[in-house]
């Protein structure tokens, strides 16, 4: 299930995006979102016949993933997100701009779904005629990324799900447990 890559398109920028709650309601002005880094857990392997040590990734096991949402002001949803008894789900929808070598621009959709629990709220600062720089940090347990309707990453830590480009990376593991 490969992405449809065109030699006529040169990816450029995120033209614009919005953030939504689980109910698909716009939740406010997220100036910038730092998406989670996906980092496999690793284990150090050494022994006879191995020339030294190998830091081996453990497929389907991930280190902590966090996302940070930067708000222009202290939007009310940012404080609601701090309820530790509720899971949070944020959906980001973006228009990715591409330069079409045949002339003009074309756009592809990007959808990112982040689910998890609140870790931190930084209300920011007050300064006349300036944004507050408020931030919310989430511990991400659910991470879905789609490009033009094609799922490229799908991770759900609690469901044991890990797909890359439509391929189940944990199929063999899950069949054995």
mmCIF file with all atom_site columns, C-alpha atoms in Angstrom, residues 30-156:
data_model
loop_
_atom_site.group_PDB
_atom_site.id
_atom_site.type_symbol
_atom_site.label_atom_id
_atom_site.label_alt_id
_atom_site.label_comp_id
_atom_site.label_asym_id
_atom_site.label_entity_id
_atom_site.label_seq_id
_atom_site.pdbx_PDB_ins_code
_atom_site.Cartn_x
_atom_site.Cartn_y
_atom_site.Cartn_z
_atom_site.occupancy
_atom_site.B_iso_or_equiv
_atom_site.pdbx_formal_charge
_atom_site.auth_seq_id
_atom_site.auth_comp_id
_atom_site.auth_asym_id
_atom_site.auth_atom_id
_atom_site.pdbx_PDB_model_num
ATOM 1   C CA . UNK A 1 30  ? -2.864  26.051  17.855  1.00 0.00 ? 30  UNK A CA 1
ATOM 2   C CA . UNK A 1 31  ? 0.013   28.112  16.538  1.00 0.00 ? 31  UNK A CA 1
ATOM 3   C CA . UNK A 1 32  ? 2.326   25.130  16.275  1.00 0.00 ? 32  UNK A CA 1
ATOM 4   C CA . UNK A 1 33  ? 2.204   21.433  17.140  1.00 0.00 ? 33  UNK A CA 1
ATOM 5   C CA . UNK A 1 34  ? 5.298   19.345  17.785  1.00 0.00 ? 34  UNK A CA 1
ATOM 6   C CA . UNK A 1 35  ? 4.414   15.827  16.691  1.00 0.00 ? 35  UNK A CA 1
ATOM 7   C CA . UNK A 1 36  ? 5.649   12.780  18.613  1.00 0.00 ? 36  UNK A CA 1
ATOM 8   C CA . UNK A 1 37  ? 9.005   11.283  17.785  1.00 0.00 ? 37  UNK A CA 1
ATOM 9   C CA . UNK A 1 38  ? 8.618   7.554   17.135  1.00 0.00 ? 38  UNK A CA 1
ATOM 10  C CA . UNK A 1 39  ? 11.508  5.786   18.819  1.00 0.00 ? 39  UNK A CA 1
ATOM 11  C CA . UNK A 1 40  ? 11.699  2.012   19.167  1.00 0.00 ? 40  UNK A CA 1
ATOM 12  C CA . UNK A 1 41  ? 12.781  0.530   22.455  1.00 0.00 ? 41  UNK A CA 1
ATOM 13  C CA . UNK A 1 42  ? 16.164  -1.097  22.047  1.00 0.00 ? 42  UNK A CA 1
ATOM 14  C CA . UNK A 1 43  ? 18.136  -3.756  23.838  1.00 0.00 ? 43  UNK A CA 1
ATOM 15  C CA . UNK A 1 44  ? 21.867  -4.261  23.899  1.00 0.00 ? 44  UNK A CA 1
ATOM 16  C CA . UNK A 1 45  ? 22.919  -7.599  22.395  1.00 0.00 ? 45  UNK A CA 1
ATOM 17  C CA . UNK A 1 46  ? 26.399  -9.085  22.724  1.00 0.00 ? 46  UNK A CA 1
ATOM 18  C CA . UNK A 1 47  ? 27.913  -12.531 22.929  1.00 0.00 ? 47  UNK A CA 1
ATOM 19  C CA . UNK A 1 48  ? 30.005  -15.140 21.194  1.00 0.00 ? 48  UNK A CA 1
ATOM 20  C CA . UNK A 1 49  ? 30.270  -14.578 17.458  1.00 0.00 ? 49  UNK A CA 1
ATOM 21  C CA . UNK A 1 50  ? 29.214  -10.923 17.723  1.00 0.00 ? 50  UNK A CA 1
ATOM 22  C CA . UNK A 1 51  ? 32.012  -8.425  17.191  1.00 0.00 ? 51  UNK A CA 1
ATOM 23  C CA . UNK A 1 52  ? 31.132  -6.150  20.073  1.00 0.00 ? 52  UNK A CA 1
ATOM 24  C CA . UNK A 1 53  ? 27.694  -4.903  20.930  1.00 0.00 ? 53  UNK A CA 1
ATOM 25  C CA . UNK A 1 54  ? 24.567  -4.243  18.862  1.00 0.00 ? 54  UNK A CA 1
ATOM 26  C CA . UNK A 1 55  ? 21.802  -1.923  20.006  1.00 0.00 ? 55  UNK A CA 1
ATOM 27  C CA . UNK A 1 56  ? 18.881  -3.879  18.552  1.00 0.00 ? 56  UNK A CA 1
ATOM 28  C CA . UNK A 1 57  ? 15.410  -2.312  18.055  1.00 0.00 ? 57  UNK A CA 1
ATOM 29  C CA . UNK A 1 58  ? 12.466  -4.269  19.504  1.00 0.00 ? 58  UNK A CA 1
ATOM 30  C CA . UNK A 1 59  ? 9.702   -4.069  16.846  1.00 0.00 ? 59  UNK A CA 1
ATOM 31  C CA . UNK A 1 60  ? 6.345   -2.864  18.131  1.00 0.00 ? 60  UNK A CA 1
ATOM 32  C CA . UNK A 1 61  ? 7.759   -1.583  21.434  1.00 0.00 ? 61  UNK A CA 1
ATOM 33  C CA . UNK A 1 62  ? 8.125   2.176   21.756  1.00 0.00 ? 62  UNK A CA 1
ATOM 34  C CA . UNK A 1 63  ? 9.664   4.647   24.115  1.00 0.00 ? 63  UNK A CA 1
ATOM 35  C CA . UNK A 1 64  ? 7.470   7.390   25.543  1.00 0.00 ? 64  UNK A CA 1
ATOM 36  C CA . UNK A 1 65  ? 5.927   9.573   22.836  1.00 0.00 ? 65  UNK A CA 1
ATOM 37  C CA . UNK A 1 66  ? 4.818   13.111  23.535  1.00 0.00 ? 66  UNK A CA 1
ATOM 38  C CA . UNK A 1 67  ? 3.228   15.907  21.557  1.00 0.00 ? 67  UNK A CA 1
ATOM 39  C CA . UNK A 1 68  ? 3.249   19.599  22.389  1.00 0.00 ? 68  UNK A CA 1
ATOM 40  C CA . UNK A 1 69  ? 0.520   21.999  21.303  1.00 0.00 ? 69  UNK A CA 1
ATOM 41  C CA . UNK A 1 70  ? 1.455   25.682  21.342  1.00 0.00 ? 70  UNK A CA 1
ATOM 42  C CA . UNK A 1 71  ? -1.534  27.979  21.819  1.00 0.00 ? 71  UNK A CA 1
ATOM 43  C CA . UNK A 1 72  ? -1.673  31.673  20.968  1.00 0.00 ? 72  UNK A CA 1
ATOM 44  C CA . UNK A 1 73  ? -3.577  32.351  24.189  1.00 0.00 ? 73  UNK A CA 1
ATOM 45  C CA . UNK A 1 74  ? -4.796  30.317  27.157  1.00 0.00 ? 74  UNK A CA 1
ATOM 46  C CA . UNK A 1 75  ? -7.691  28.739  25.283  1.00 0.00 ? 75  UNK A CA 1
ATOM 47  C CA . UNK A 1 76  ? -10.314 27.027  27.483  1.00 0.00 ? 76  UNK A CA 1
ATOM 48  C CA . UNK A 1 77  ? -9.798  23.601  25.915  1.00 0.00 ? 77  UNK A CA 1
ATOM 49  C CA . UNK A 1 78  ? -6.139  23.694  26.964  1.00 0.00 ? 78  UNK A CA 1
ATOM 50  C CA . UNK A 1 79  ? -7.224  23.650  30.616  1.00 0.00 ? 79  UNK A CA 1
ATOM 51  C CA . UNK A 1 80  ? -9.901  20.984  30.001  1.00 0.00 ? 80  UNK A CA 1
ATOM 52  C CA . UNK A 1 81  ? -7.149  18.811  28.562  1.00 0.00 ? 81  UNK A CA 1
ATOM 53  C CA . UNK A 1 82  ? -5.487  18.670  31.991  1.00 0.00 ? 82  UNK A CA 1
ATOM 54  C CA . UNK A 1 83  ? -8.129  16.330  33.447  1.00 0.00 ? 83  UNK A CA 1
ATOM 55  C CA . UNK A 1 84  ? -6.019  13.228  34.280  1.00 0.00 ? 84  UNK A CA 1
ATOM 56  C CA . UNK A 1 85  ? -9.124  11.014  34.354  1.00 0.00 ? 85  UNK A CA 1
ATOM 57  C CA . UNK A 1 86  ? -9.928  11.499  30.680  1.00 0.00 ? 86  UNK A CA 1
ATOM 58  C CA . UNK A 1 87  ? -8.205  10.427  27.517  1.00 0.00 ? 87  UNK A CA 1
ATOM 59  C CA . UNK A 1 88  ? -7.687  13.217  25.035  1.00 0.00 ? 88  UNK A CA 1
ATOM 60  C CA . UNK A 1 89  ? -7.982  12.926  21.289  1.00 0.00 ? 89  UNK A CA 1
ATOM 61  C CA . UNK A 1 90  ? -6.856  15.713  18.989  1.00 0.00 ? 90  UNK A CA 1
ATOM 62  C CA . UNK A 1 91  ? -7.189  15.605  15.210  1.00 0.00 ? 91  UNK A CA 1
ATOM 63  C CA . UNK A 1 92  ? -5.013  17.853  13.069  1.00 0.00 ? 92  UNK A CA 1
ATOM 64  C CA . UNK A 1 93  ? -6.005  18.415  9.445   1.00 0.00 ? 93  UNK A CA 1
ATOM 65  C CA . UNK A 1 94  ? -3.511  20.109  7.155   1.00 0.00 ? 94  UNK A CA 1
ATOM 66  C CA . UNK A 1 95  ? -3.172  21.113  3.518   1.00 0.00 ? 95  UNK A CA 1
ATOM 67  C CA . UNK A 1 96  ? 0.275   20.166  2.215   1.00 0.00 ? 96  UNK A CA 1
ATOM 68  C CA . UNK A 1 97  ? 1.317   22.416  -0.654  1.00 0.00 ? 97  UNK A CA 1
ATOM 69  C CA . UNK A 1 98  ? 3.218   20.955  -3.601  1.00 0.00 ? 98  UNK A CA 1
ATOM 70  C CA . UNK A 1 99  ? 4.774   22.783  -6.522  1.00 0.00 ? 99  UNK A CA 1
ATOM 71  C CA . UNK A 1 100 ? 3.505   21.187  -9.712  1.00 0.00 ? 100 UNK A CA 1
ATOM 72  C CA . UNK A 1 101 ? 6.310   21.122  -12.288 1.00 0.00 ? 101 UNK A CA 1
ATOM 73  C CA . UNK A 1 102 ? 3.618   21.456  -14.966 1.00 0.00 ? 102 UNK A CA 1
ATOM 74  C CA . UNK A 1 103 ? 2.530   24.765  -13.450 1.00 0.00 ? 103 UNK A CA 1
ATOM 75  C CA . UNK A 1 104 ? 0.817   25.992  -10.314 1.00 0.00 ? 104 UNK A CA 1
ATOM 76  C CA . UNK A 1 105 ? 0.311   24.305  -6.981  1.00 0.00 ? 105 UNK A CA 1
ATOM 77  C CA . UNK A 1 106 ? -1.489  21.164  -5.927  1.00 0.00 ? 106 UNK A CA 1
ATOM 78  C CA . UNK A 1 107 ? -2.489  20.194  -2.401  1.00 0.00 ? 107 UNK A CA 1
ATOM 79  C CA . UNK A 1 108 ? -2.576  16.924  -0.504  1.00 0.00 ? 108 UNK A CA 1
ATOM 80  C CA . UNK A 1 109 ? -4.399  16.317  2.741   1.00 0.00 ? 109 UNK A CA 1
ATOM 81  C CA . UNK A 1 110 ? -2.625  15.377  5.960   1.00 0.00 ? 110 UNK A CA 1
ATOM 82  C CA . UNK A 1 111 ? -4.569  14.034  8.928   1.00 0.00 ? 111 UNK A CA 1
ATOM 83  C CA . UNK A 1 112 ? -2.905  13.336  12.263  1.00 0.00 ? 112 UNK A CA 1
ATOM 84  C CA . UNK A 1 113 ? -4.778  11.845  15.225  1.00 0.00 ? 113 UNK A CA 1
ATOM 85  C CA . UNK A 1 114 ? -3.136  12.077  18.649  1.00 0.00 ? 114 UNK A CA 1
ATOM 86  C CA . UNK A 1 115 ? -4.621  10.305  21.645  1.00 0.00 ? 115 UNK A CA 1
ATOM 87  C CA . UNK A 1 116 ? -3.350  10.096  25.184  1.00 0.00 ? 116 UNK A CA 1
ATOM 88  C CA . UNK A 1 117 ? -3.209  11.765  28.573  1.00 0.00 ? 117 UNK A CA 1
ATOM 89  C CA . UNK A 1 118 ? -2.144  15.211  29.738  1.00 0.00 ? 118 UNK A CA 1
ATOM 90  C CA . UNK A 1 119 ? 1.406   15.612  31.023  1.00 0.00 ? 119 UNK A CA 1
ATOM 91  C CA . UNK A 1 120 ? 1.931   19.335  31.355  1.00 0.00 ? 120 UNK A CA 1
ATOM 92  C CA . UNK A 1 121 ? 0.251   22.703  30.968  1.00 0.00 ? 121 UNK A CA 1
ATOM 93  C CA . UNK A 1 122 ? 2.370   25.834  30.681  1.00 0.00 ? 122 UNK A CA 1
ATOM 94  C CA . UNK A 1 123 ? 0.056   28.887  30.698  1.00 0.00 ? 123 UNK A CA 1
ATOM 95  C CA . UNK A 1 124 ? 2.826   31.013  29.176  1.00 0.00 ? 124 UNK A CA 1
ATOM 96  C CA . UNK A 1 125 ? 3.300   34.711  29.813  1.00 0.00 ? 125 UNK A CA 1
ATOM 97  C CA . UNK A 1 126 ? 1.381   37.950  29.668  1.00 0.00 ? 126 UNK A CA 1
ATOM 98  C CA . UNK A 1 127 ? 2.864   40.688  27.519  1.00 0.00 ? 127 UNK A CA 1
ATOM 99  C CA . UNK A 1 128 ? 1.052   43.624  26.002  1.00 0.00 ? 128 UNK A CA 1
ATOM 100 C CA . UNK A 1 129 ? 0.215   43.146  22.306  1.00 0.00 ? 129 UNK A CA 1
ATOM 101 C CA . UNK A 1 130 ? 1.730   39.652  22.196  1.00 0.00 ? 130 UNK A CA 1
ATOM 102 C CA . UNK A 1 131 ? 0.659   36.017  22.313  1.00 0.00 ? 131 UNK A CA 1
ATOM 103 C CA . UNK A 1 132 ? 0.849   34.122  25.603  1.00 0.00 ? 132 UNK A CA 1
ATOM 104 C CA . UNK A 1 133 ? 2.875   31.180  24.322  1.00 0.00 ? 133 UNK A CA 1
ATOM 105 C CA . UNK A 1 134 ? 0.758   28.665  26.249  1.00 0.00 ? 134 UNK A CA 1
ATOM 106 C CA . UNK A 1 135 ? 1.592   24.983  25.726  1.00 0.00 ? 135 UNK A CA 1
ATOM 107 C CA . UNK A 1 136 ? -0.011  21.635  26.470  1.00 0.00 ? 136 UNK A CA 1
ATOM 108 C CA . UNK A 1 137 ? 2.065   18.447  26.476  1.00 0.00 ? 137 UNK A CA 1
ATOM 109 C CA . UNK A 1 138 ? 0.423   15.056  25.936  1.00 0.00 ? 138 UNK A CA 1
ATOM 110 C CA . UNK A 1 139 ? 1.714   11.553  26.589  1.00 0.00 ? 139 UNK A CA 1
ATOM 111 C CA . UNK A 1 140 ? 0.722   9.974   23.278  1.00 0.00 ? 140 UNK A CA 1
ATOM 112 C CA . UNK A 1 141 ? -0.558  6.389   23.252  1.00 0.00 ? 141 UNK A CA 1
ATOM 113 C CA . UNK A 1 142 ? -2.480  6.625   19.950  1.00 0.00 ? 142 UNK A CA 1
ATOM 114 C CA . UNK A 1 143 ? -0.810  8.033   16.834  1.00 0.00 ? 143 UNK A CA 1
ATOM 115 C CA . UNK A 1 144 ? -2.345  7.910   13.369  1.00 0.00 ? 144 UNK A CA 1
ATOM 116 C CA . UNK A 1 145 ? -1.025  9.705   10.299  1.00 0.00 ? 145 UNK A CA 1
ATOM 117 C CA . UNK A 1 146 ? -2.728  9.744   6.897   1.00 0.00 ? 146 UNK A CA 1
ATOM 118 C CA . UNK A 1 147 ? -1.487  11.386  3.708   1.00 0.00 ? 147 UNK A CA 1
ATOM 119 C CA . UNK A 1 148 ? -4.213  11.984  1.124   1.00 0.00 ? 148 UNK A CA 1
ATOM 120 C CA . UNK A 1 149 ? -6.400  9.337   2.778   1.00 0.00 ? 149 UNK A CA 1
ATOM 121 C CA . UNK A 1 150 ? -3.657  6.682   2.904   1.00 0.00 ? 150 UNK A CA 1
ATOM 122 C CA . UNK A 1 151 ? -2.621  5.538   6.383   1.00 0.00 ? 151 UNK A CA 1
ATOM 123 C CA . UNK A 1 152 ? 1.159   5.760   6.679   1.00 0.00 ? 152 UNK A CA 1
ATOM 124 C CA . UNK A 1 153 ? 1.545   5.316   10.471  1.00 0.00 ? 153 UNK A CA 1
ATOM 125 C CA . UNK A 1 154 ? -0.921  3.728   12.891  1.00 0.00 ? 154 UNK A CA 1
ATOM 126 C CA . UNK A 1 155 ? 0.205   3.078   16.473  1.00 0.00 ? 155 UNK A CA 1
ATOM 127 C CA . UNK A 1 156 ? -2.022  2.226   19.415  1.00 0.00 ? 156 UNK A CA 1
#
